[in-house]
Tab-separated table of C-alpha atoms in Angstrom:
chain	number	residue	atom	x	y	z
A	196	UNK	CA	-15.685	16.762	4.689
A	197	UNK	CA	-12.168	16.533	6.069
A	198	UNK	CA	-10.598	15.231	2.867
A	199	UNK	CA	-12.084	18.087	0.825
A	200	UNK	CA	-10.543	20.800	2.970
A	201	UNK	CA	-7.835	22.646	1.128
A	202	UNK	CA	-5.601	22.710	4.215
A	203	UNK	CA	-5.645	18.891	4.451
A	204	UNK	CA	-5.191	18.400	0.701
A	205	UNK	CA	-2.310	20.843	0.561
A	206	UNK	CA	-0.431	19.959	3.735
A	207	UNK	CA	-0.720	16.163	4.100
A	208	UNK	CA	0.963	15.169	0.791
A	209	UNK	CA	3.683	17.792	1.109
A	210	UNK	CA	4.500	16.885	4.721
A	211	UNK	CA	4.452	13.144	3.946
A	212	UNK	CA	6.698	13.444	0.896
A	213	UNK	CA	9.156	15.772	2.600
A	214	UNK	CA	9.394	13.322	5.490
A	215	UNK	CA	9.821	10.333	3.179
A	216	UNK	CA	12.435	11.943	0.963
A	217	UNK	CA	14.514	13.227	3.879
A	218	UNK	CA	14.391	9.771	5.515
A	219	UNK	CA	15.466	8.046	2.262
A	220	UNK	CA	18.360	10.479	1.765
A	221	UNK	CA	19.484	10.138	5.396
A	222	UNK	CA	19.377	6.335	5.213
A	223	UNK	CA	21.436	6.301	2.014
A	224	UNK	CA	23.869	8.831	3.454
A	225	UNK	CA	24.248	6.694	6.587
A	226	UNK	CA	24.921	3.596	4.461
A	227	UNK	CA	27.540	5.459	2.410
A	228	UNK	CA	29.260	6.845	5.527
A	229	UNK	CA	29.136	3.389	7.143
A	230	UNK	CA	30.786	1.870	4.057
A	231	UNK	CA	33.461	4.583	4.034
A	232	UNK	CA	34.192	4.111	7.755
A	233	UNK	CA	34.330	0.343	7.272
A	234	UNK	CA	36.802	0.681	4.404
A	235	UNK	CA	38.886	3.150	6.393
A	236	UNK	CA	38.965	0.786	9.389
A	237	UNK	CA	39.987	-2.166	7.212
A	238	UNK	CA	42.766	-0.152	5.569
A	239	UNK	CA	43.932	1.127	8.944
A	240	UNK	CA	43.897	-2.377	10.439
A	241	UNK	CA	45.737	-3.813	7.417
A	242	UNK	CA	48.422	-1.135	7.802
A	243	UNK	CA	48.623	-1.972	11.500
A	244	UNK	CA	49.092	-5.663	10.728
A	245	UNK	CA	51.746	-4.860	8.138
A	246	UNK	CA	53.509	-2.778	10.797
A	247	UNK	CA	53.442	-5.737	13.194
A	248	UNK	CA	54.916	-7.998	10.502
A	249	UNK	CA	57.687	-5.471	9.811
A	250	UNK	CA	58.321	-4.930	13.545
A	251	UNK	CA	58.713	-8.653	14.149
A	252	UNK	CA	60.638	-9.290	10.936
A	253	UNK	CA	64.062	-8.987	12.519
A	254	UNK	CA	63.160	-11.206	15.486
A	255	UNK	CA	61.894	-13.858	13.051
A	256	UNK	CA	64.988	-13.565	10.882
A	257	UNK	CA	67.211	-14.052	13.916
A	258	UNK	CA	64.934	-16.808	15.206
A	259	UNK	CA	64.544	-14.821	18.439
A	260	UNK	CA	61.444	-16.602	19.677
A	261	UNK	CA	61.422	-14.995	23.134
A	262	UNK	CA	61.420	-11.506	21.673
A	263	UNK	CA	58.703	-12.484	19.169
A	264	UNK	CA	56.589	-14.065	21.896
A	265	UNK	CA	56.989	-10.968	24.016
A	266	UNK	CA	55.885	-8.707	21.157
A	267	UNK	CA	52.871	-10.890	20.398
A	268	UNK	CA	51.880	-10.962	24.086
A	269	UNK	CA	52.170	-7.179	24.331
A	270	UNK	CA	49.933	-6.716	21.289
A	271	UNK	CA	47.456	-9.289	22.644
A	272	UNK	CA	47.110	-7.351	25.898
A	273	UNK	CA	45.619	-4.384	24.070
A	274	UNK	CA	41.952	-3.984	24.955
A	275	UNK	CA	40.632	-3.914	21.388
A	276	UNK	CA	42.691	-6.900	20.238
A	277	UNK	CA	40.547	-10.023	20.418
A	278	UNK	CA	43.310	-12.350	19.243
A	279	UNK	CA	46.758	-12.208	17.724
A	280	UNK	CA	48.528	-15.295	16.499
A	281	UNK	CA	51.123	-16.505	14.049
A	282	UNK	CA	50.598	-19.910	12.530
A	283	UNK	CA	52.667	-21.847	10.039
A	284	UNK	CA	51.633	-23.201	6.658
A	285	UNK	CA	50.123	-26.307	8.235
A	286	UNK	CA	47.919	-24.131	10.453
A	287	UNK	CA	49.819	-24.907	13.646
A	288	UNK	CA	49.751	-21.921	15.970
A	289	UNK	CA	53.333	-21.075	16.869
A	290	UNK	CA	52.799	-17.821	18.741
A	291	UNK	CA	49.637	-16.412	20.243
A	292	UNK	CA	48.458	-13.739	22.635
A	293	UNK	CA	46.408	-16.518	24.260
A	294	UNK	CA	48.898	-18.989	25.689
A	295	UNK	CA	46.473	-21.948	25.547
A	296	UNK	CA	46.252	-21.644	21.756
A	297	UNK	CA	49.938	-22.275	21.139
A	298	UNK	CA	50.523	-25.690	19.602
A	299	UNK	CA	46.945	-26.160	18.434
A	300	UNK	CA	45.721	-26.194	14.854
A	301	UNK	CA	43.524	-23.425	13.482
A	302	UNK	CA	40.197	-24.609	12.187
A	303	UNK	CA	40.176	-23.908	8.427
A	304	UNK	CA	36.392	-24.048	8.302
A	305	UNK	CA	36.160	-21.466	11.077
A	306	UNK	CA	34.224	-18.309	10.147
A	307	UNK	CA	37.447	-16.356	9.947
A	308	UNK	CA	39.354	-18.838	7.727
A	309	UNK	CA	36.841	-20.271	5.273
A	310	UNK	CA	37.084	-17.147	3.082
A	311	UNK	CA	40.530	-18.134	1.805
A	312	UNK	CA	40.242	-21.893	2.308
A	313	UNK	CA	36.931	-22.428	0.549
A	314	UNK	CA	38.551	-23.817	-2.625
A	315	UNK	CA	40.891	-26.746	-3.121
A	316	UNK	CA	43.858	-24.339	-3.166
A	317	UNK	CA	43.938	-21.591	-0.533
A	318	UNK	CA	44.427	-18.034	-1.780
A	319	UNK	CA	48.049	-16.936	-1.462
A	320	UNK	CA	47.858	-13.316	-2.596
A	321	UNK	CA	45.135	-11.077	-1.221
A	322	UNK	CA	44.377	-7.387	-1.742
A	323	UNK	CA	44.182	-5.114	1.309
A	324	UNK	CA	40.352	-5.324	1.428
A	325	UNK	CA	40.352	-9.129	0.996
A	326	UNK	CA	42.661	-9.605	3.966
A	327	UNK	CA	39.864	-8.465	6.271
A	328	UNK	CA	36.945	-10.609	7.317
A	329	UNK	CA	34.130	-9.910	9.719
A	330	UNK	CA	32.444	-12.460	11.888
A	331	UNK	CA	30.926	-12.902	15.337
A	332	UNK	CA	33.048	-14.839	17.826
A	333	UNK	CA	31.715	-17.432	20.260
A	334	UNK	CA	30.800	-14.651	22.716
A	335	UNK	CA	28.728	-12.957	20.015
A	336	UNK	CA	31.077	-9.979	19.636
A	337	UNK	CA	31.638	-8.576	16.146
A	338	UNK	CA	35.263	-9.111	15.155
A	339	UNK	CA	37.264	-7.823	12.233
A	340	UNK	CA	40.214	-10.119	11.590
A	341	UNK	CA	43.132	-9.227	9.366
A	342	UNK	CA	45.501	-11.833	8.011
A	343	UNK	CA	48.909	-10.852	6.782
A	344	UNK	CA	50.872	-13.607	5.066
A	345	UNK	CA	54.531	-13.762	6.014
A	346	UNK	CA	56.154	-14.274	2.626
A	347	UNK	CA	59.385	-16.082	2.089
A	348	UNK	CA	62.099	-13.579	1.199
A	349	UNK	CA	65.652	-14.041	0.029
A	350	UNK	CA	66.882	-13.087	3.486
A	351	UNK	CA	64.717	-15.819	5.027
A	352	UNK	CA	65.847	-18.615	2.740
A	353	UNK	CA	69.509	-17.574	3.136
A	354	UNK	CA	69.496	-17.234	6.926
A	355	UNK	CA	70.615	-19.829	9.414
A	356	UNK	CA	67.122	-21.394	9.791
A	357	UNK	CA	66.848	-21.532	6.025
A	358	UNK	CA	63.477	-22.246	4.444
A	359	UNK	CA	63.134	-23.794	1.068
A	360	UNK	CA	63.281	-20.980	-1.522
A	361	UNK	CA	60.311	-22.494	-3.371
A	362	UNK	CA	58.057	-22.042	-0.333
A	363	UNK	CA	55.945	-18.956	-0.967
A	364	UNK	CA	54.422	-18.415	2.466
A	365	UNK	CA	56.217	-19.140	5.737
A	366	UNK	CA	53.295	-18.412	7.970
A	367	UNK	CA	50.417	-16.068	8.628
A	368	UNK	CA	49.919	-13.310	11.148
A	369	UNK	CA	46.284	-13.181	12.199
A	370	UNK	CA	45.043	-10.217	14.214
A	371	UNK	CA	41.425	-9.996	15.375
A	372	UNK	CA	40.192	-6.567	16.373
A	373	UNK	CA	36.994	-5.858	18.212
A	374	UNK	CA	34.517	-3.878	16.137
A	375	UNK	CA	32.943	-2.384	19.258
A	376	UNK	CA	34.621	1.040	18.776
A	377	UNK	CA	33.458	1.160	15.143
A	378	UNK	CA	29.970	0.057	16.180
A	379	UNK	CA	29.941	2.730	18.888
A	380	UNK	CA	31.019	5.386	16.368
A	381	UNK	CA	28.346	4.222	13.920
A	382	UNK	CA	25.750	4.245	16.713
A	383	UNK	CA	26.729	7.796	17.622
A	384	UNK	CA	26.595	8.812	13.966
A	385	UNK	CA	23.195	7.139	13.589
A	386	UNK	CA	21.779	8.966	16.606
A	387	UNK	CA	23.167	12.307	15.458
A	388	UNK	CA	21.821	11.762	11.954
A	389	UNK	CA	18.415	10.928	13.401
A	390	UNK	CA	18.448	14.157	15.401
A	391	UNK	CA	19.622	16.062	12.324
A	392	UNK	CA	16.943	14.359	10.230
A	393	UNK	CA	14.254	15.288	12.770
A	394	UNK	CA	15.473	18.895	12.878
A	395	UNK	CA	15.428	19.100	9.078
A	396	UNK	CA	11.965	17.565	9.072
A	397	UNK	CA	10.577	19.943	11.674
A	398	UNK	CA	12.133	22.878	9.880
A	399	UNK	CA	11.056	21.943	6.357
A	400	UNK	CA	7.594	20.644	7.250
A	401	UNK	CA	7.044	23.523	9.685
A	402	UNK	CA	8.217	26.102	7.178
A	403	UNK	CA	6.109	24.611	4.366
A	404	UNK	CA	3.031	24.342	6.563
A	405	UNK	CA	3.595	27.840	7.953
A	406	UNK	CA	4.094	29.418	4.555
A	407	UNK	CA	1.124	27.588	3.049
A	408	UNK	CA	-1.038	28.532	6.019
A	409	UNK	CA	0.065	32.171	6.018
A	410	UNK	CA	0.059	32.847	2.269
A	411	UNK	CA	-2.603	30.504	0.903
A	412	UNK	CA	-4.871	28.826	3.426
A	413	UNK	CA	-5.586	31.733	5.781
A	414	UNK	CA	-6.314	34.228	2.949
A	415	UNK	CA	-8.600	31.690	1.274
A	416	UNK	CA	-10.475	31.127	4.549
A	417	UNK	CA	-10.798	34.908	4.980
A	418	UNK	CA	-11.903	35.267	1.371
A	419	UNK	CA	-14.482	32.536	1.929
A	420	UNK	CA	-15.795	34.321	5.050
A	421	UNK	CA	-15.791	37.632	3.186
A	422	UNK	CA	-17.758	36.142	0.265
A	423	UNK	CA	-20.315	34.816	2.788
A	424	UNK	CA	-20.661	38.358	4.189
A	425	UNK	CA	-21.106	39.764	0.692
A	426	UNK	CA	-23.770	37.176	-0.126
A	427	UNK	CA	-25.579	38.195	3.075
A	428	UNK	CA	-25.570	41.835	1.942
A	429	UNK	CA	-22.697	43.142	4.055
A	430	UNK	CA	-20.716	45.027	1.403
A	431	UNK	CA	-17.883	46.467	3.421
A	432	UNK	CA	-14.574	46.703	1.541
A	433	UNK	CA	-12.095	43.862	2.189
A	434	UNK	CA	-9.729	44.674	5.039
A	435	UNK	CA	-7.772	41.438	5.533
A	436	UNK	CA	-4.129	41.047	4.604
A	437	UNK	CA	-3.417	38.644	1.755
A	438	UNK	CA	-1.500	38.263	-1.451
A	439	UNK	CA	-2.329	40.643	-4.298
A	440	UNK	CA	-4.328	38.017	-6.205
A	441	UNK	CA	-6.577	37.142	-3.263
A	442	UNK	CA	-7.135	40.826	-2.475
A	443	UNK	CA	-8.054	41.409	-6.123
A	444	UNK	CA	-10.665	38.619	-5.932
A	445	UNK	CA	-12.083	40.212	-2.758
A	446	UNK	CA	-12.218	43.652	-4.417
A	447	UNK	CA	-13.996	42.108	-7.431
A	448	UNK	CA	-16.526	40.464	-5.067
A	449	UNK	CA	-17.094	43.826	-3.422
A	450	UNK	CA	-17.455	45.528	-6.808
A	451	UNK	CA	-19.967	42.933	-8.018
A	452	UNK	CA	-21.948	43.241	-4.791
A	453	UNK	CA	-22.026	47.046	-5.135
A	454	UNK	CA	-23.250	46.691	-8.716
A	455	UNK	CA	-25.927	44.239	-7.550
A	456	UNK	CA	-27.124	46.645	-4.840
A	457	UNK	CA	-27.139	49.621	-7.220
A	458	UNK	CA	-29.227	47.640	-9.719
A	459	UNK	CA	-31.621	46.647	-6.941
A	460	UNK	CA	-31.993	50.283	-5.890
A	461	UNK	CA	-32.595	51.340	-9.499
A	462	UNK	CA	-35.114	48.529	-9.867
A	463	UNK	CA	-36.889	49.691	-6.703
A	464	UNK	CA	-37.089	53.202	-8.133
A	465	UNK	CA	-38.173	52.071	-11.583
A	466	UNK	CA	-40.762	49.515	-10.528
A	467	UNK	CA	-43.446	52.056	-9.393
A	468	UNK	CA	-42.814	54.100	-12.549
A	469	UNK	CA	-43.200	51.034	-14.741
A	470	UNK	CA	-46.363	50.133	-12.859
A	471	UNK	CA	-47.942	53.521	-13.655
A	472	UNK	CA	-47.219	53.270	-17.390
A	473	UNK	CA	-50.273	52.487	-19.587
A	474	UNK	CA	-50.498	48.965	-20.849
A	475	UNK	CA	-48.644	48.552	-24.138
A	476	UNK	CA	-51.367	46.377	-25.630
A	477	UNK	CA	-53.993	49.043	-24.796
A	478	UNK	CA	-51.853	51.649	-26.533
A	479	UNK	CA	-51.548	49.598	-29.648
A	480	UNK	CA	-55.240	49.035	-29.825
B	274	UNK	CA	-38.973	15.981	-22.455
B	275	UNK	CA	-39.829	12.308	-22.158
B	276	UNK	CA	-42.453	10.961	-24.530
B	277	UNK	CA	-42.279	7.331	-23.313
B	278	UNK	CA	-44.973	5.574	-21.337
B	279	UNK	CA	-44.917	5.410	-17.514
B	280	UNK	CA	-43.651	1.757	-17.176
B	281	UNK	CA	-40.875	2.389	-19.728
B	282	UNK	CA	-39.928	5.554	-17.914
B	283	UNK	CA	-39.766	3.755	-14.551
B	284	UNK	CA	-37.564	1.114	-16.143
B	285	UNK	CA	-35.225	3.787	-17.507
B	286	UNK	CA	-35.055	5.429	-14.087
B	287	UNK	CA	-34.214	2.122	-12.437
B	288	UNK	CA	-31.520	1.442	-15.063
B	289	UNK	CA	-30.027	4.874	-14.604
B	290	UNK	CA	-29.983	4.492	-10.822
B	291	UNK	CA	-28.441	1.026	-11.109
B	292	UNK	CA	-25.810	2.470	-13.434
B	293	UNK	CA	-25.037	5.197	-10.908
B	294	UNK	CA	-24.782	2.623	-8.123
B	295	UNK	CA	-22.421	0.515	-10.241
B	296	UNK	CA	-20.348	3.639	-10.897
B	297	UNK	CA	-20.152	4.318	-7.143
B	298	UNK	CA	-19.032	0.749	-6.474
B	299	UNK	CA	-16.381	1.053	-9.209
B	300	UNK	CA	-15.064	4.287	-7.695
B	301	UNK	CA	-15.029	2.767	-4.214
B	302	UNK	CA	-13.082	-0.228	-5.492
B	303	UNK	CA	-10.567	1.959	-7.279
B	304	UNK	CA	-10.220	4.191	-4.193
B	305	UNK	CA	-8.550	1.318	-2.349
B	306	UNK	CA	-6.448	0.105	-5.307
B	307	UNK	CA	-3.504	2.122	-3.958
B	308	UNK	CA	-3.792	0.335	-0.633
B	309	UNK	CA	-3.633	-3.030	-2.425
B	310	UNK	CA	-0.461	-1.918	-4.180
B	311	UNK	CA	0.938	-0.794	-0.826
B	312	UNK	CA	0.088	-4.200	0.668
B	313	UNK	CA	1.786	-5.886	-2.309
B	314	UNK	CA	4.883	-3.771	-1.708
B	315	UNK	CA	4.879	-4.656	2.002
B	316	UNK	CA	4.727	-8.345	1.050
B	317	UNK	CA	7.598	-7.884	-1.379
B	318	UNK	CA	9.618	-6.059	1.290
B	319	UNK	CA	8.949	-8.854	3.738
B	320	UNK	CA	10.329	-11.317	1.185
B	321	UNK	CA	13.333	-9.065	0.499
B	322	UNK	CA	14.145	-8.497	4.181
B	323	UNK	CA	17.461	-10.133	4.968
B	324	UNK	CA	18.328	-10.605	1.262
B	325	UNK	CA	15.476	-12.759	-0.073
B	326	UNK	CA	16.218	-15.626	2.350
B	327	UNK	CA	13.320	-17.729	1.084
B	328	UNK	CA	14.614	-17.742	-2.483
B	329	UNK	CA	17.566	-19.739	-3.825
B	330	UNK	CA	20.677	-17.757	-4.673
B	331	UNK	CA	21.520	-17.084	-8.305
B	332	UNK	CA	23.499	-19.938	-9.929
B	333	UNK	CA	27.130	-19.122	-10.655
B	334	UNK	CA	26.756	-19.561	-14.427
B	335	UNK	CA	23.844	-17.090	-14.526
B	336	UNK	CA	25.833	-14.668	-12.398
B	337	UNK	CA	28.807	-15.051	-14.715
B	338	UNK	CA	26.602	-14.452	-17.752
B	339	UNK	CA	25.108	-11.322	-16.192
B	340	UNK	CA	28.499	-9.932	-15.243
B	341	UNK	CA	29.438	-7.591	-12.414
B	342	UNK	CA	26.729	-5.618	-10.645
B	343	UNK	CA	26.639	-1.834	-11.002
B	344	UNK	CA	28.462	0.027	-8.204
B	345	UNK	CA	26.284	0.397	-5.104
B	346	UNK	CA	26.844	4.156	-5.146
B	347	UNK	CA	25.284	4.372	-8.604
B	348	UNK	CA	22.266	2.293	-7.542
B	349	UNK	CA	21.801	4.597	-4.538
B	350	UNK	CA	22.109	7.665	-6.759
B	351	UNK	CA	19.498	6.187	-9.110
B	352	UNK	CA	17.237	5.546	-6.102
B	353	UNK	CA	17.518	9.183	-4.981
B	354	UNK	CA	16.834	10.487	-8.515
B	355	UNK	CA	13.904	8.077	-8.950
B	356	UNK	CA	12.396	8.972	-5.543
B	357	UNK	CA	12.754	12.686	-6.220
B	358	UNK	CA	11.185	12.564	-9.688
B	359	UNK	CA	8.410	10.172	-8.654
B	360	UNK	CA	7.465	12.399	-5.708
B	361	UNK	CA	7.483	15.541	-7.855
B	362	UNK	CA	5.343	13.869	-10.531
B	363	UNK	CA	2.883	12.494	-7.968
B	364	UNK	CA	2.593	15.862	-6.212
B	365	UNK	CA	2.083	17.642	-9.530
B	366	UNK	CA	-0.708	15.199	-10.447
B	367	UNK	CA	-2.593	15.487	-7.151
B	368	UNK	CA	-6.250	16.042	-7.922
B	369	UNK	CA	-6.150	14.407	-11.341
B	370	UNK	CA	-7.102	10.812	-12.107
B	371	UNK	CA	-4.291	8.411	-11.147
B	372	UNK	CA	-3.630	5.478	-13.467
B	373	UNK	CA	-3.355	1.957	-12.088
B	374	UNK	CA	-0.554	1.260	-14.591
B	375	UNK	CA	1.468	4.074	-12.992
B	376	UNK	CA	1.108	2.415	-9.593
B	377	UNK	CA	2.304	-0.931	-10.945
B	378	UNK	CA	5.201	0.840	-12.659
B	379	UNK	CA	6.323	2.225	-9.289
B	380	UNK	CA	6.067	-1.255	-7.781
B	381	UNK	CA	8.202	-2.558	-10.655
B	382	UNK	CA	10.877	0.113	-10.181
B	383	UNK	CA	11.074	-0.598	-6.450
B	384	UNK	CA	11.352	-4.335	-7.096
B	385	UNK	CA	14.175	-3.522	-9.509
B	386	UNK	CA	16.027	-1.615	-6.803
B	387	UNK	CA	15.648	-4.542	-4.386
B	388	UNK	CA	16.984	-6.922	-7.050
B	389	UNK	CA	19.904	-4.691	-8.027
B	390	UNK	CA	20.984	-4.281	-4.402
B	391	UNK	CA	20.585	-8.013	-3.855
B	392	UNK	CA	22.690	-8.766	-6.930
B	393	UNK	CA	25.376	-6.373	-5.669
B	394	UNK	CA	25.263	-8.022	-2.230
B	395	UNK	CA	24.267	-4.778	-0.528
B	396	UNK	CA	20.570	-5.309	0.088
B	397	UNK	CA	20.910	-5.728	3.855
B	398	UNK	CA	22.548	-2.311	4.194
B	399	UNK	CA	20.205	-0.543	1.793
B	400	UNK	CA	16.934	-2.326	2.513
B	401	UNK	CA	15.550	0.474	4.679
B	402	UNK	CA	16.263	3.128	2.050
B	403	UNK	CA	14.276	1.267	-0.641
B	404	UNK	CA	11.553	0.470	1.903
B	405	UNK	CA	11.204	4.114	2.995
B	406	UNK	CA	11.218	5.253	-0.623
B	407	UNK	CA	8.512	2.745	-1.559
B	408	UNK	CA	6.429	3.604	1.467
B	409	UNK	CA	6.569	7.305	0.575
B	410	UNK	CA	5.871	6.916	-3.148
B	411	UNK	CA	3.164	4.267	-2.873
B	412	UNK	CA	1.710	6.011	0.198
B	413	UNK	CA	1.406	9.207	-1.814
B	414	UNK	CA	-0.049	7.255	-4.742
B	415	UNK	CA	-2.571	5.591	-2.384
B	416	UNK	CA	-3.525	8.961	-0.925
B	417	UNK	CA	-3.992	10.386	-4.433
B	418	UNK	CA	-6.075	7.387	-5.522
B	419	UNK	CA	-8.185	7.380	-2.365
B	420	UNK	CA	-8.681	11.133	-2.428
B	421	UNK	CA	-9.639	11.302	-6.125
B	422	UNK	CA	-11.956	8.303	-6.321
B	423	UNK	CA	-13.595	8.997	-2.955
B	424	UNK	CA	-14.476	12.466	-4.244
B	425	UNK	CA	-15.845	10.905	-7.447
B	426	UNK	CA	-17.872	8.369	-5.445
B	427	UNK	CA	-19.227	11.150	-3.248
B	428	UNK	CA	-20.212	13.230	-6.261
B	429	UNK	CA	-21.941	10.264	-7.880
B	430	UNK	CA	-23.736	9.461	-4.596
B	431	UNK	CA	-25.038	13.013	-4.519
B	432	UNK	CA	-26.237	12.675	-8.123
B	433	UNK	CA	-27.970	9.451	-7.176
B	434	UNK	CA	-29.569	11.031	-4.122
B	435	UNK	CA	-30.750	13.973	-6.242
B	436	UNK	CA	-32.174	11.624	-8.840
B	437	UNK	CA	-34.051	9.707	-6.136
B	438	UNK	CA	-35.424	12.912	-4.643
B	439	UNK	CA	-36.589	14.055	-8.062
B	440	UNK	CA	-38.132	10.685	-8.769
B	441	UNK	CA	-40.118	10.728	-5.549
B	442	UNK	CA	-41.113	14.360	-6.156
B	443	UNK	CA	-42.282	13.797	-9.712
B	444	UNK	CA	-43.649	10.290	-9.222
B	445	UNK	CA	-47.301	11.407	-8.953
B	446	UNK	CA	-47.155	13.936	-11.761
B	447	UNK	CA	-47.903	12.915	-15.332
B	448	UNK	CA	-46.117	14.488	-18.284
B	449	UNK	CA	-43.629	16.349	-16.169
B	450	UNK	CA	-39.974	16.351	-16.897
B	451	UNK	CA	-38.244	13.072	-16.197
B	452	UNK	CA	-35.936	13.153	-13.136
B	453	UNK	CA	-32.949	11.869	-15.104
B	454	UNK	CA	-33.674	13.832	-18.314
B	455	UNK	CA	-31.205	16.486	-17.313
B	456	UNK	CA	-27.560	17.259	-17.732
B	457	UNK	CA	-27.548	19.161	-14.509
B	458	UNK	CA	-24.653	18.177	-12.318
B	459	UNK	CA	-24.078	19.108	-8.758
B	460	UNK	CA	-21.199	21.485	-8.198
C-alpha cells in the first residue's frame, strides 16, 4: 500500500516539517522586522516633529503668526503629511495645513486623541513611543500621528505675549503622516520574504528528497529487485551502485544464494548414492 | 492442541474473532485521534483569531496581579525552540506508538503561546506563526498516529482474515489443530 512505501514514509514527514518550520521562522522574522521598522518610523517621525517645533520656536516666541502659518502650510503640502496643526490647551486649532480646520475644536474622543485623554487628567509628559498613535482616517487610510507638546519655557513666560509661568503646556503640535510608504515597504519585504521562503523550501525539500532518493530509497529498491532475482535463482553478483552497507547486504544475499545452490548440487550428487546404500535396519538385523 | 468439545471450540473461535474485530475498531478510532486534535486546534485558532474577540478582556486587577507580560521577542524565541524540539522529537518517534497525552500536551503548549501573545497584546501580529507551528506539529502528530494505527489495523485485519480462512479450512476436520491455537503472526 501507498502508506507502507518507504519513499512515502521517509519523504512526506520530512518535507512537511521542513516546510512548516521554515514558514514559522519566516513569519516570526517578518513580525520582528515589522516591529523594528515601525519603531524606527515612530522615532524618525518624533524627531521630525521635534525639528518642526524647534524650527517654529522663534516665530512663536516673536508672535510672528504669518511666518508660523506659512511654515505650517509648507509642511502640510508635503505628499505624505495627512495633517499638521497646532492647537492650544483648550483644543482650539490655531494653525493648520487645512485652512478650514482653523478655529475649530479638536475632538478629544477622536481615534487620535483618546489615547492621552482617556482619563480625567490628560497625560502631559509622554515618551517618544507614546507620542505616536496609529489609526485609520475617515478615508480608510492608515495614519501615524505624532503629537509634540509645546512646553512653557522661561523665554515664553518672559516674552511680550507672556504666558502664566505655572502653565505647563502652551499648545500641541500634531502631525499626521501617511503610513502608505511604510505599508509599501512592508509589502515589498513580505513578497521578497515569501520568494526567499519558497526558494529555501525548494532547496531544502529538494535536497532532502534528492539525497534520500539517491542514497537510501533507490539502493533499497535495487536491493529489493536484486533479492527477488536471487530468490528466483539468478545468482549474478550485485552490480548496482549504493552505499557500502547496502552493497554488503547484496553481497551477503549473493553469498547465501551461492551456498544454497552448492548444497543443492551436493544433495543432487549424494541422493543417488544414499539411495543405493543398504537399509540400516536390514544391516542391524 | 485443543481438547475441548466442538461447540466450546466454536465459541472460543467466535470470541477470538470478536476480540480481533474490537481491536481493529480500536485501532481505527485511534488512527483518527490526531485529526480530532487538529480539528480542536483549528477551533481554538478560530477563537484566537483577532485576539479572542468572543471572550471578555482580562480585568485590570487580574492584570495587575499577574504583572507585565514577557517580552514578545522571548515568546517568539520560545516558540521557535518549542517548534524545533517538537518536530525533532516527532520525527525521531515516527513508526513507534504515539501517545494521546503527547498530542494533548502539544495542544496545551500552543494554547499557552496564544495566551501569552494575547496577554502581551501581540497576538494579531503573531497569530500566523503560532497557527503555522500548530498546523505543522499537530499535522505531523496526526500523520504519525494515522500511519501507525492504520498499519496495526491492517495487520490485525490480516490476522482475522487468516483465522477465518483456517476456520473454514479446518471446519470439517475433527481433532485437527484449532485455527486460533497458534502464535503465528503474519510478517
